[in-house]
Amino acid sequence: MIRTKDLSKIYRTDEVETTALNNVNLEINKGEFVAIMGPSGCGKSTLLNVVGLLDNPSKGELYFLDHEVSKYRERKRTNLRKSNIGFIFQSFNLIDELTVYENVELPLLYLKMTSAERRKRVEGVLDRMKIAHRRKHFPQQLSGGQQQRVAVARAVVTKPKLILADEPTGNLDSANGEEVMDLLTQLNEEGTTILMVTHSPSHAEYSHRIIQLFDGHIVTENIQKKFQL
């Protein structure tokens, strides 16, 4: 599903040049659950942004669904992203002025679905995430765990092939964090590919494979024992 070849991302200002990713070679197969770990500033979120087509690499190649996409213009990246990729962020990134229902419905508006199709899809995913009883509430009226459930619902409502999760449990207590990890595991078991950035060794254990980044390089890549043949 995803393959990178000598992928690099360099940020430049007038005085400073920072290499966030340095010749990263990575392959993620359809249906995998992969965790990315490493110290702060090692390039984890940058890698997620590039793979998620939110940013272009400075050098190298990025293949998504067998297409080389590193040179795609913004409109083409957007069209590919909105129908294939769901995002879950540590800070939830919900829109305060929209209700729970409207936050989850928002990605579907860009797919030009009919109102009936949108309603069926949103109500189904809210039920699944056990947040339907809060459908008319606003994000600030919810607990952190409830907000993350809404964020997960918004990520999966388009039925994406790939979910990118950037510290999805970082702002949650342990109980709510485990709930989110159980949801991601369930989605993966149903066929969704998941790439997750985490600082938590216990949450990384949910994945099939753990990739360690350091200074923009992949330094280790380990398949979890329970998934080894």
mmCIF file of N, CA and C in Angstrom, residues 59-154:
data_model
loop_
_atom_site.group_PDB
_atom_site.id
_atom_site.type_symbol
_atom_site.label_atom_id
_atom_site.label_comp_id
_atom_site.label_asym_id
_atom_site.label_seq_id
_atom_site.Cartn_x
_atom_site.Cartn_y
_atom_site.Cartn_z
ATOM 1 N N LYS A 59 13.003 15.175 -1.305
ATOM 2 C CA LYS A 59 13.680 14.258 -2.221
ATOM 3 C C LYS A 59 13.104 12.867 -2.037
ATOM 4 N N GLY A 60 13.370 12.008 -3.004
ATOM 5 C CA GLY A 60 12.960 10.618 -2.903
ATOM 6 C C GLY A 60 11.603 10.352 -3.529
ATOM 7 N N GLU A 61 11.144 9.129 -3.370
ATOM 8 C CA GLU A 61 9.897 8.694 -4.006
ATOM 9 C C GLU A 61 8.922 8.179 -2.950
ATOM 10 N N LEU A 62 7.635 8.433 -3.199
ATOM 11 C CA LEU A 62 6.556 7.942 -2.333
ATOM 12 C C LEU A 62 5.514 7.272 -3.208
ATOM 13 N N TYR A 63 5.284 5.996 -2.934
ATOM 14 C CA TYR A 63 4.268 5.235 -3.673
ATOM 15 C C TYR A 63 3.082 4.978 -2.753
ATOM 16 N N PHE A 64 1.887 5.303 -3.244
ATOM 17 C CA PHE A 64 0.657 5.047 -2.510
ATOM 18 C C PHE A 64 -0.322 4.368 -3.451
ATOM 19 N N LEU A 65 -0.784 3.179 -3.068
ATOM 20 C CA LEU A 65 -1.671 2.381 -3.917
ATOM 21 C C LEU A 65 -1.066 2.192 -5.314
ATOM 22 N N ASP A 66 0.228 1.911 -5.332
ATOM 23 C CA ASP A 66 0.971 1.597 -6.560
ATOM 24 C C ASP A 66 1.182 2.801 -7.487
ATOM 25 N N HIS A 67 0.921 4.011 -7.012
ATOM 26 C CA HIS A 67 1.172 5.212 -7.804
ATOM 27 C C HIS A 67 2.267 6.041 -7.131
ATOM 28 N N GLU A 68 3.197 6.545 -7.924
ATOM 29 C CA GLU A 68 4.234 7.425 -7.400
ATOM 30 C C GLU A 68 3.626 8.817 -7.259
ATOM 31 N N VAL A 69 3.490 9.279 -6.009
ATOM 32 C CA VAL A 69 2.683 10.474 -5.734
ATOM 33 C C VAL A 69 3.497 11.654 -5.203
ATOM 34 N N SER A 70 4.809 11.515 -5.118
ATOM 35 C CA SER A 70 5.610 12.550 -4.456
ATOM 36 C C SER A 70 5.576 13.886 -5.175
ATOM 37 N N LYS A 71 5.307 13.878 -6.478
ATOM 38 C CA LYS A 71 5.302 15.129 -7.233
ATOM 39 C C LYS A 71 3.881 15.629 -7.544
ATOM 40 N N TYR A 72 2.889 14.987 -6.968
ATOM 41 C CA TYR A 72 1.510 15.414 -7.229
ATOM 42 C C TYR A 72 1.288 16.851 -6.768
ATOM 43 N N ARG A 73 0.500 17.587 -7.541
ATOM 44 C CA ARG A 73 0.096 18.925 -7.125
ATOM 45 C C ARG A 73 -0.957 18.829 -6.023
ATOM 46 N N GLU A 74 -1.209 19.954 -5.359
ATOM 47 C CA GLU A 74 -2.074 19.959 -4.186
ATOM 48 C C GLU A 74 -3.467 19.413 -4.473
ATOM 49 N N ARG A 75 -4.076 19.795 -5.580
ATOM 50 C CA ARG A 75 -5.438 19.337 -5.866
ATOM 51 C C ARG A 75 -5.484 17.820 -6.026
ATOM 52 N N LYS A 76 -4.499 17.272 -6.731
ATOM 53 C CA LYS A 76 -4.470 15.822 -6.944
ATOM 54 C C LYS A 76 -4.204 15.089 -5.637
ATOM 55 N N ARG A 77 -3.321 15.648 -4.793
ATOM 56 C CA ARG A 77 -3.071 15.055 -3.475
ATOM 57 C C ARG A 77 -4.341 15.086 -2.630
ATOM 58 N N THR A 78 -5.051 16.198 -2.675
ATOM 59 C CA THR A 78 -6.271 16.344 -1.885
ATOM 60 C C THR A 78 -7.318 15.315 -2.302
ATOM 61 N N ASN A 79 -7.508 15.149 -3.598
ATOM 62 C CA ASN A 79 -8.508 14.196 -4.088
ATOM 63 C C ASN A 79 -8.162 12.762 -3.679
ATOM 64 N N LEU A 80 -6.878 12.439 -3.739
ATOM 65 C CA LEU A 80 -6.444 11.099 -3.349
ATOM 66 C C LEU A 80 -6.593 10.905 -1.843
ATOM 67 N N ARG A 81 -6.267 11.932 -1.104
ATOM 68 C CA ARG A 81 -6.298 11.853 0.361
ATOM 69 C C ARG A 81 -7.724 11.724 0.906
ATOM 70 N N LYS A 82 -8.638 12.535 0.396
ATOM 71 C CA LYS A 82 -9.961 12.602 1.021
ATOM 72 C C LYS A 82 -10.790 11.343 0.812
ATOM 73 N N SER A 83 -10.449 10.538 -0.185
ATOM 74 C CA SER A 83 -11.213 9.325 -0.431
ATOM 75 C C SER A 83 -10.503 8.062 0.041
ATOM 76 N N ASN A 84 -9.261 8.205 0.551
ATOM 77 C CA ASN A 84 -8.497 7.009 0.912
ATOM 78 C C ASN A 84 -7.872 7.035 2.302
ATOM 79 N N ILE A 85 -7.752 8.216 2.916
ATOM 80 C CA ILE A 85 -6.991 8.332 4.162
ATOM 81 C C ILE A 85 -7.820 9.021 5.232
ATOM 82 N N GLY A 86 -7.800 8.440 6.437
ATOM 83 C CA GLY A 86 -8.412 9.061 7.604
ATOM 84 C C GLY A 86 -7.333 9.447 8.600
ATOM 85 N N PHE A 87 -7.510 10.577 9.293
ATOM 86 C CA PHE A 87 -6.508 11.082 10.229
ATOM 87 C C PHE A 87 -7.088 11.147 11.647
ATOM 88 N N ILE A 88 -6.274 10.726 12.614
ATOM 89 C CA ILE A 88 -6.616 10.876 14.030
ATOM 90 C C ILE A 88 -5.447 11.588 14.698
ATOM 91 N N PHE A 89 -5.745 12.710 15.394
ATOM 92 C CA PHE A 89 -4.694 13.536 15.976
ATOM 93 C C PHE A 89 -4.776 13.521 17.501
ATOM 94 N N GLN A 90 -3.637 13.766 18.141
ATOM 95 C CA GLN A 90 -3.574 13.837 19.592
ATOM 96 C C GLN A 90 -4.487 14.928 20.137
ATOM 97 N N SER A 91 -4.541 16.058 19.444
ATOM 98 C CA SER A 91 -5.321 17.207 19.922
ATOM 99 C C SER A 91 -6.758 17.183 19.420
ATOM 100 N N PHE A 92 -7.181 16.052 18.852
ATOM 101 C CA PHE A 92 -8.538 15.807 18.374
ATOM 102 C C PHE A 92 -8.877 16.586 17.100
ATOM 103 N N ASN A 93 -8.504 17.889 17.048
ATOM 104 C CA ASN A 93 -8.744 18.735 15.873
ATOM 105 C C ASN A 93 -10.216 18.796 15.471
ATOM 106 N N LEU A 94 -11.098 18.777 16.467
ATOM 107 C CA LEU A 94 -12.515 18.966 16.196
ATOM 108 C C LEU A 94 -12.812 20.450 16.057
ATOM 109 N N ILE A 95 -13.875 20.771 15.343
ATOM 110 C CA ILE A 95 -14.263 22.167 15.138
ATOM 111 C C ILE A 95 -15.264 22.539 16.215
ATOM 112 N N ASP A 96 -14.876 23.494 17.064
ATOM 113 C CA ASP A 96 -15.679 23.833 18.240
ATOM 114 C C ASP A 96 -17.085 24.322 17.895
ATOM 115 N N GLU A 97 -17.222 24.978 16.731
ATOM 116 C CA GLU A 97 -18.521 25.564 16.366
ATOM 117 C C GLU A 97 -19.484 24.540 15.771
ATOM 118 N N LEU A 98 -19.014 23.312 15.529
ATOM 119 C CA LEU A 98 -19.857 22.273 14.952
ATOM 120 C C LEU A 98 -20.223 21.237 16.011
ATOM 121 N N THR A 99 -21.418 20.670 15.905
ATOM 122 C CA THR A 99 -21.822 19.603 16.807
ATOM 123 C C THR A 99 -21.041 18.325 16.500
ATOM 124 N N VAL A 100 -21.206 17.350 17.364
ATOM 125 C CA VAL A 100 -20.593 16.040 17.128
ATOM 126 C C VAL A 100 -21.010 15.502 15.761
ATOM 127 N N TYR A 101 -22.302 15.544 15.494
ATOM 128 C CA TYR A 101 -22.816 15.044 14.218
ATOM 129 C C TYR A 101 -22.165 15.790 13.053
ATOM 130 N N GLU A 102 -22.107 17.113 13.137
ATOM 131 C CA GLU A 102 -21.568 17.926 12.038
ATOM 132 C C GLU A 102 -20.075 17.707 11.854
ATOM 133 N N ASN A 103 -19.332 17.502 12.955
ATOM 134 C CA ASN A 103 -17.901 17.211 12.841
ATOM 135 C C ASN A 103 -17.663 15.911 12.085
ATOM 136 N N VAL A 104 -18.466 14.894 12.391
ATOM 137 C CA VAL A 104 -18.290 13.606 11.739
ATOM 138 C C VAL A 104 -18.762 13.651 10.290
ATOM 139 N N GLU A 105 -19.780 14.450 10.031
ATOM 140 C CA GLU A 105 -20.328 14.552 8.679
ATOM 141 C C GLU A 105 -19.399 15.305 7.725
ATOM 142 N N LEU A 106 -18.569 16.170 8.256
ATOM 143 C CA LEU A 106 -17.786 17.098 7.431
ATOM 144 C C LEU A 106 -16.992 16.430 6.312
ATOM 145 N N PRO A 107 -16.244 15.344 6.556
ATOM 146 C CA PRO A 107 -15.498 14.735 5.437
ATOM 147 C C PRO A 107 -16.394 14.250 4.301
ATOM 148 N N LEU A 108 -17.628 13.880 4.627
ATOM 149 C CA LEU A 108 -18.542 13.368 3.600
ATOM 150 C C LEU A 108 -19.038 14.476 2.682
ATOM 151 N N LEU A 109 -19.059 15.710 3.181
ATOM 152 C CA LEU A 109 -19.498 16.835 2.347
ATOM 153 C C LEU A 109 -18.554 17.026 1.172
ATOM 154 N N TYR A 110 -17.275 16.731 1.394
ATOM 155 C CA TYR A 110 -16.287 16.884 0.324
ATOM 156 C C TYR A 110 -16.379 15.762 -0.700
ATOM 157 N N LEU A 111 -17.060 14.675 -0.326
ATOM 158 C CA LEU A 111 -17.229 13.553 -1.259
ATOM 159 C C LEU A 111 -18.529 13.660 -2.046
ATOM 160 N N LYS A 112 -19.274 14.733 -1.806
ATOM 161 C CA LYS A 112 -20.496 15.041 -2.563
ATOM 162 C C LYS A 112 -21.536 13.926 -2.463
ATOM 163 N N MET A 113 -21.696 13.382 -1.260
ATOM 164 C CA MET A 113 -22.742 12.400 -1.017
ATOM 165 C C MET A 113 -24.085 13.100 -0.845
ATOM 166 N N THR A 114 -25.157 12.379 -1.086
ATOM 167 C CA THR A 114 -26.496 12.932 -0.831
ATOM 168 C C THR A 114 -26.698 13.026 0.680
ATOM 169 N N SER A 115 -27.646 13.846 1.099
ATOM 170 C CA SER A 115 -27.908 14.014 2.526
ATOM 171 C C SER A 115 -28.347 12.705 3.166
ATOM 172 N N ALA A 116 -29.116 11.912 2.442
ATOM 173 C CA ALA A 116 -29.577 10.622 2.970
ATOM 174 C C ALA A 116 -28.398 9.674 3.172
ATOM 175 N N GLU A 117 -27.472 9.652 2.222
ATOM 176 C CA GLU A 117 -26.282 8.802 2.340
ATOM 177 C C GLU A 117 -25.422 9.253 3.513
ATOM 178 N N ARG A 118 -25.264 10.570 3.645
ATOM 179 C CA ARG A 118 -24.464 11.103 4.749
ATOM 180 C C ARG A 118 -25.084 10.738 6.093
ATOM 181 N N ARG A 119 -26.386 10.920 6.203
ATOM 182 C CA ARG A 119 -27.058 10.634 7.468
ATOM 183 C C ARG A 119 -26.891 9.172 7.864
ATOM 184 N N LYS A 120 -27.086 8.276 6.919
ATOM 185 C CA LYS A 120 -26.936 6.844 7.200
ATOM 186 C C LYS A 120 -25.523 6.517 7.646
ATOM 187 N N ARG A 121 -24.535 7.093 6.960
ATOM 188 C CA ARG A 121 -23.133 6.809 7.276
ATOM 189 C C ARG A 121 -22.760 7.370 8.655
ATOM 190 N N VAL A 122 -23.172 8.628 8.932
ATOM 191 C CA VAL A 122 -22.815 9.270 10.203
ATOM 192 C C VAL A 122 -23.494 8.576 11.373
ATOM 193 N N GLU A 123 -24.773 8.303 11.255
ATOM 194 C CA GLU A 123 -25.487 7.659 12.359
ATOM 195 C C GLU A 123 -24.921 6.270 12.644
ATOM 196 N N GLY A 124 -24.522 5.569 11.596
ATOM 197 C CA GLY A 124 -23.943 4.248 11.781
ATOM 198 C C GLY A 124 -22.636 4.296 12.544
ATOM 199 N N VAL A 125 -21.779 5.237 12.190
ATOM 200 C CA VAL A 125 -20.465 5.291 12.840
ATOM 201 C C VAL A 125 -20.586 5.855 14.254
ATOM 202 N N LEU A 126 -21.526 6.770 14.499
ATOM 203 C CA LEU A 126 -21.732 7.277 15.862
ATOM 204 C C LEU A 126 -22.231 6.168 16.779
ATOM 205 N N ASP A 127 -23.113 5.333 16.270
ATOM 206 C CA ASP A 127 -23.571 4.181 17.051
ATOM 207 C C ASP A 127 -22.406 3.249 17.367
ATOM 208 N N ARG A 128 -21.598 3.001 16.364
ATOM 209 C CA ARG A 128 -20.480 2.083 16.550
ATOM 210 C C ARG A 128 -19.488 2.600 17.589
ATOM 211 N N MET A 129 -19.252 3.906 17.588
ATOM 212 C CA MET A 129 -18.311 4.505 18.531
ATOM 213 C C MET A 129 -18.956 4.829 19.879
ATOM 214 N N LYS A 130 -20.226 4.459 20.027
ATOM 215 C CA LYS A 130 -20.958 4.655 21.282
ATOM 216 C C LYS A 130 -20.973 6.117 21.716
ATOM 217 N N ILE A 131 -21.202 6.994 20.738
ATOM 218 C CA ILE A 131 -21.236 8.424 21.017
ATOM 219 C C ILE A 131 -22.491 9.071 20.432
ATOM 220 N N ALA A 132 -23.422 8.239 19.942
ATOM 221 C CA ALA A 132 -24.628 8.765 19.299
ATOM 222 C C ALA A 132 -25.465 9.619 20.248
ATOM 223 N N HIS A 133 -25.444 9.298 21.545
ATOM 224 C CA HIS A 133 -26.230 10.061 22.509
ATOM 225 C C HIS A 133 -25.697 11.480 22.683
ATOM 226 N N ARG A 134 -24.508 11.761 22.146
ATOM 227 C CA ARG A 134 -23.916 13.100 22.229
ATOM 228 C C ARG A 134 -23.948 13.821 20.875
ATOM 229 N N ARG A 135 -24.736 13.336 19.953
ATOM 230 C CA ARG A 135 -24.694 13.830 18.569
ATOM 231 C C ARG A 135 -24.966 15.330 18.452
ATOM 232 N N LYS A 136 -25.756 15.909 19.365
ATOM 233 C CA LYS A 136 -26.088 17.334 19.288
ATOM 234 C C LYS A 136 -25.198 18.200 20.184
ATOM 235 N N HIS A 137 -24.281 17.576 20.872
ATOM 236 C CA HIS A 137 -23.387 18.334 21.748
ATOM 237 C C HIS A 137 -22.218 18.912 20.937
ATOM 238 N N PHE A 138 -21.564 19.915 21.535
ATOM 239 C CA PHE A 138 -20.381 20.522 20.935
ATOM 240 C C PHE A 138 -19.131 19.940 21.613
ATOM 241 N N PRO A 139 -17.990 19.981 20.928
ATOM 242 C CA PRO A 139 -16.780 19.349 21.481
ATOM 243 C C PRO A 139 -16.445 19.758 22.909
ATOM 244 N N GLN A 140 -16.623 21.042 23.249
ATOM 245 C CA GLN A 140 -16.260 21.510 24.586
ATOM 246 C C GLN A 140 -17.173 20.964 25.672
ATOM 247 N N GLN A 141 -18.273 20.350 25.268
ATOM 248 C CA GLN A 141 -19.190 19.740 26.228
ATOM 249 C C GLN A 141 -18.868 18.265 26.472
ATOM 250 N N LEU A 142 -17.798 17.778 25.857
ATOM 251 C CA LEU A 142 -17.434 16.372 25.948
ATOM 252 C C LEU A 142 -16.166 16.172 26.765
ATOM 253 N N SER A 143 -16.021 14.983 27.312
ATOM 254 C CA SER A 143 -14.759 14.612 27.964
ATOM 255 C C SER A 143 -13.694 14.348 26.901
ATOM 256 N N GLY A 144 -12.438 14.235 27.339
ATOM 257 C CA GLY A 144 -11.365 13.948 26.392
ATOM 258 C C GLY A 144 -11.580 12.631 25.673
ATOM 259 N N GLY A 145 -12.015 11.611 26.404
ATOM 260 C CA GLY A 145 -12.266 10.319 25.787
ATOM 261 C C GLY A 145 -13.377 10.379 24.759
ATOM 262 N N GLN A 146 -14.433 11.142 25.073
ATOM 263 C CA GLN A 146 -15.537 11.293 24.122
ATOM 264 C C GLN A 146 -15.091 12.060 22.883
ATOM 265 N N GLN A 147 -14.272 13.094 23.068
ATOM 266 C CA GLN A 147 -13.776 13.849 21.916
ATOM 267 C C GLN A 147 -12.940 12.958 20.997
ATOM 268 N N GLN A 148 -12.134 12.080 21.585
ATOM 269 C CA GLN A 148 -11.323 11.219 20.737
ATOM 270 C C GLN A 148 -12.190 10.190 20.019
ATOM 271 N N ARG A 149 -13.270 9.749 20.641
ATOM 272 C CA ARG A 149 -14.204 8.860 19.955
ATOM 273 C C ARG A 149 -14.806 9.563 18.739
ATOM 274 N N VAL A 150 -15.134 10.831 18.892
ATOM 275 C CA VAL A 150 -15.658 11.606 17.760
ATOM 276 C C VAL A 150 -14.595 11.731 16.678
ATOM 277 N N ALA A 151 -13.349 11.956 17.090
ATOM 278 C CA ALA A 151 -12.254 12.079 16.124
ATOM 279 C C ALA A 151 -12.056 10.769 15.361
ATOM 280 N N VAL A 152 -12.174 9.647 16.064
ATOM 281 C CA VAL A 152 -12.059 8.344 15.392
ATOM 282 C C VAL A 152 -13.234 8.161 14.430
ATOM 283 N N ALA A 153 -14.434 8.540 14.883
ATOM 284 C CA ALA A 153 -15.619 8.431 14.017
ATOM 285 C C ALA A 153 -15.436 9.243 12.745
ATOM 286 N N ARG A 154 -14.916 10.454 12.886
ATOM 287 C CA ARG A 154 -14.686 11.309 11.714
ATOM 288 C C ARG A 154 -13.653 10.684 10.777
#
